Amino acid sequence: CAAVQYGDPDHLIVMFSSITSVRKKDFDFKDFARDLPQTILFLRDNDTRTGYHNGIEGLSDDIDDTVKFLQYFIGKMKPKRVTMFGTSIGGYAALVHGYLLGADDIITVGTVSFLDPAVRDALNGAGERIPFAMEGVVNFYRRQGREPRYLDAWALIEQNADKVKAVRMYYTPEDDIDTTQTMHVA
């Protein structure tokens, strides 16, 4: 669930894949990234119900463990710039890991995030791309008898706002769900 495409060692891009990549058993943007000059670390969560909270299969066991791996990888590479990138649930992972690491920049597309059920209901369900998309994460922690960590990306961003230099979030303004998700994080 991890692969490296070596390129310019001064700029590392960590690309978090979406749920779609699990079905394809591949990484999002692999073809697109083929000609990029940067070094790219592709990551994928094979458990579509946990949104990277259970780590990267064969690499880490949870978000904190993935952050430790990324710190080690970045420490070995010593890039001058680290960019986190992701789409859908991968966008959520890019935000969470980027803010925990203090990435230079984060780029997301159609980001999925947790919305309080009361907010989601007030929006008539427009709050989530996939209905109850983060319910699997909540259940993952419930099975372990623990409170969810990093569930609401907004709270994490607020606590670590000074750690990241730039965030770019792309979404479709005509799509109520995309707009709700992005504005919640923004």
CSV table of N, CA, C and O in Angstrom, one decimal, residues 1-3 17-31 42-48 52 57:
chain,number,residue,atom,x,y,z
A,1,CYS,N,0.8,-1.2,0.0
A,1,CYS,CA,0.0,0.0,0.0
A,1,CYS,C,0.8,1.3,0.0
A,1,CYS,O,0.4,2.3,0.3
A,2,ALA,N,2.1,1.1,-0.3
A,2,ALA,CA,3.0,2.3,-0.4
A,2,ALA,C,4.0,2.0,-1.6
A,2,ALA,O,4.4,0.9,-1.9
A,3,ALA,N,4.3,3.0,-2.3
A,3,ALA,CA,5.3,3.0,-3.4
A,3,ALA,C,5.9,4.3,-3.5
A,3,ALA,O,5.4,5.3,-3.2
A,17,SER,N,-4.3,8.2,-1.7
A,17,SER,CA,-5.3,7.7,-2.6
A,17,SER,C,-6.7,7.7,-2.0
A,17,SER,O,-6.8,7.7,-0.8
A,18,SER,N,-7.7,7.7,-2.9
A,18,SER,CA,-9.1,7.6,-2.5
A,18,SER,C,-9.5,6.2,-2.4
A,18,SER,O,-8.8,5.3,-2.7
A,19,ILE,N,-10.8,6.0,-2.0
A,19,ILE,CA,-11.3,4.7,-1.9
A,19,ILE,C,-11.3,4.0,-3.3
A,19,ILE,O,-11.2,2.8,-3.4
A,20,THR,N,-11.5,4.8,-4.4
A,20,THR,CA,-11.5,4.2,-5.7
A,20,THR,C,-10.2,3.4,-6.0
A,20,THR,O,-10.3,2.4,-6.7
A,21,SER,N,-9.1,3.9,-5.5
A,21,SER,CA,-7.8,3.2,-5.8
A,21,SER,C,-7.8,1.8,-5.2
A,21,SER,O,-7.1,0.9,-5.7
A,22,VAL,N,-8.5,1.6,-4.1
A,22,VAL,CA,-8.6,0.2,-3.4
A,22,VAL,C,-9.2,-0.7,-4.4
A,22,VAL,O,-8.8,-1.9,-4.6
A,23,ARG,N,-10.3,-0.3,-5.0
A,23,ARG,CA,-11.0,-1.2,-6.0
A,23,ARG,C,-10.1,-1.5,-7.2
A,23,ARG,O,-10.2,-2.6,-7.7
A,24,LYS,N,-9.3,-0.6,-7.6
A,24,LYS,CA,-8.4,-0.8,-8.7
A,24,LYS,C,-7.1,-1.5,-8.3
A,24,LYS,O,-6.3,-1.9,-9.2
A,25,LYS,N,-6.9,-1.6,-7.0
A,25,LYS,CA,-5.7,-2.1,-6.4
A,25,LYS,C,-4.4,-1.4,-7.0
A,25,LYS,O,-3.5,-2.0,-7.4
A,26,ASP,N,-4.6,-0.1,-7.0
A,26,ASP,CA,-3.5,0.7,-7.6
A,26,ASP,C,-3.5,2.1,-6.8
A,26,ASP,O,-4.2,2.2,-5.8
A,27,PHE,N,-2.8,3.0,-7.2
A,27,PHE,CA,-2.7,4.3,-6.6
A,27,PHE,C,-3.3,5.4,-7.5
A,27,PHE,O,-3.1,5.4,-8.7
A,28,ASP,N,-4.0,6.3,-6.9
A,28,ASP,CA,-4.6,7.5,-7.6
A,28,ASP,C,-3.4,8.3,-8.2
A,28,ASP,O,-2.4,8.4,-7.6
A,29,PHE,N,-3.6,8.9,-9.3
A,29,PHE,CA,-2.7,9.8,-10.0
A,29,PHE,C,-1.4,9.2,-10.4
A,29,PHE,O,-0.4,10.0,-10.7
A,30,LYS,N,-1.3,7.9,-10.4
A,30,LYS,CA,0.0,7.3,-10.8
A,30,LYS,C,0.4,7.6,-12.2
A,30,LYS,O,1.6,8.0,-12.4
A,31,ASP,N,-0.5,7.5,-13.1
A,31,ASP,CA,-0.2,7.9,-14.5
A,31,ASP,C,0.1,9.4,-14.7
A,31,ASP,O,1.0,9.8,-15.3
A,42,PHE,N,3.5,7.3,-2.8
A,42,PHE,CA,2.1,7.0,-3.0
A,42,PHE,C,1.7,6.2,-1.7
A,42,PHE,O,2.3,5.2,-1.4
A,43,LEU,N,0.5,6.5,-1.1
A,43,LEU,CA,0.0,5.8,0.0
A,43,LEU,C,-1.5,5.4,-0.3
A,43,LEU,O,-2.2,6.2,-0.9
A,44,ARG,N,-1.9,4.3,0.2
A,44,ARG,CA,-3.3,3.8,0.0
A,44,ARG,C,-3.7,3.1,1.3
A,44,ARG,O,-3.0,2.2,1.8
A,45,ASP,N,-4.9,3.3,1.7
A,45,ASP,CA,-5.5,2.6,2.9
A,45,ASP,C,-6.5,1.5,2.2
A,45,ASP,O,-7.5,1.9,1.6
A,46,ASN,N,-6.1,0.3,2.4
A,46,ASN,CA,-6.9,-0.8,1.8
A,46,ASN,C,-8.2,-1.0,2.6
A,46,ASN,O,-9.1,-1.8,2.1
A,47,ASP,N,-8.4,-0.5,3.8
A,47,ASP,CA,-9.6,-0.7,4.5
A,47,ASP,C,-10.5,0.5,4.2
A,47,ASP,O,-10.3,1.6,4.8
A,48,THR,N,-11.4,0.4,3.3
A,48,THR,CA,-12.2,1.6,2.9
A,48,THR,C,-13.1,2.1,4.0
A,48,THR,O,-13.7,3.2,3.9
A,52,TYR,N,-7.8,5.9,6.7
A,52,TYR,CA,-6.4,6.0,7.1
A,52,TYR,C,-6.2,6.0,8.6
A,52,TYR,O,-5.1,6.0,9.1
A,57,GLU,N,-1.5,-0.5,5.4
A,57,GLU,CA,-1.3,-1.9,5.5
A,57,GLU,C,0.2,-2.3,5.3
A,57,GLU,O,0.7,-1.9,4.3
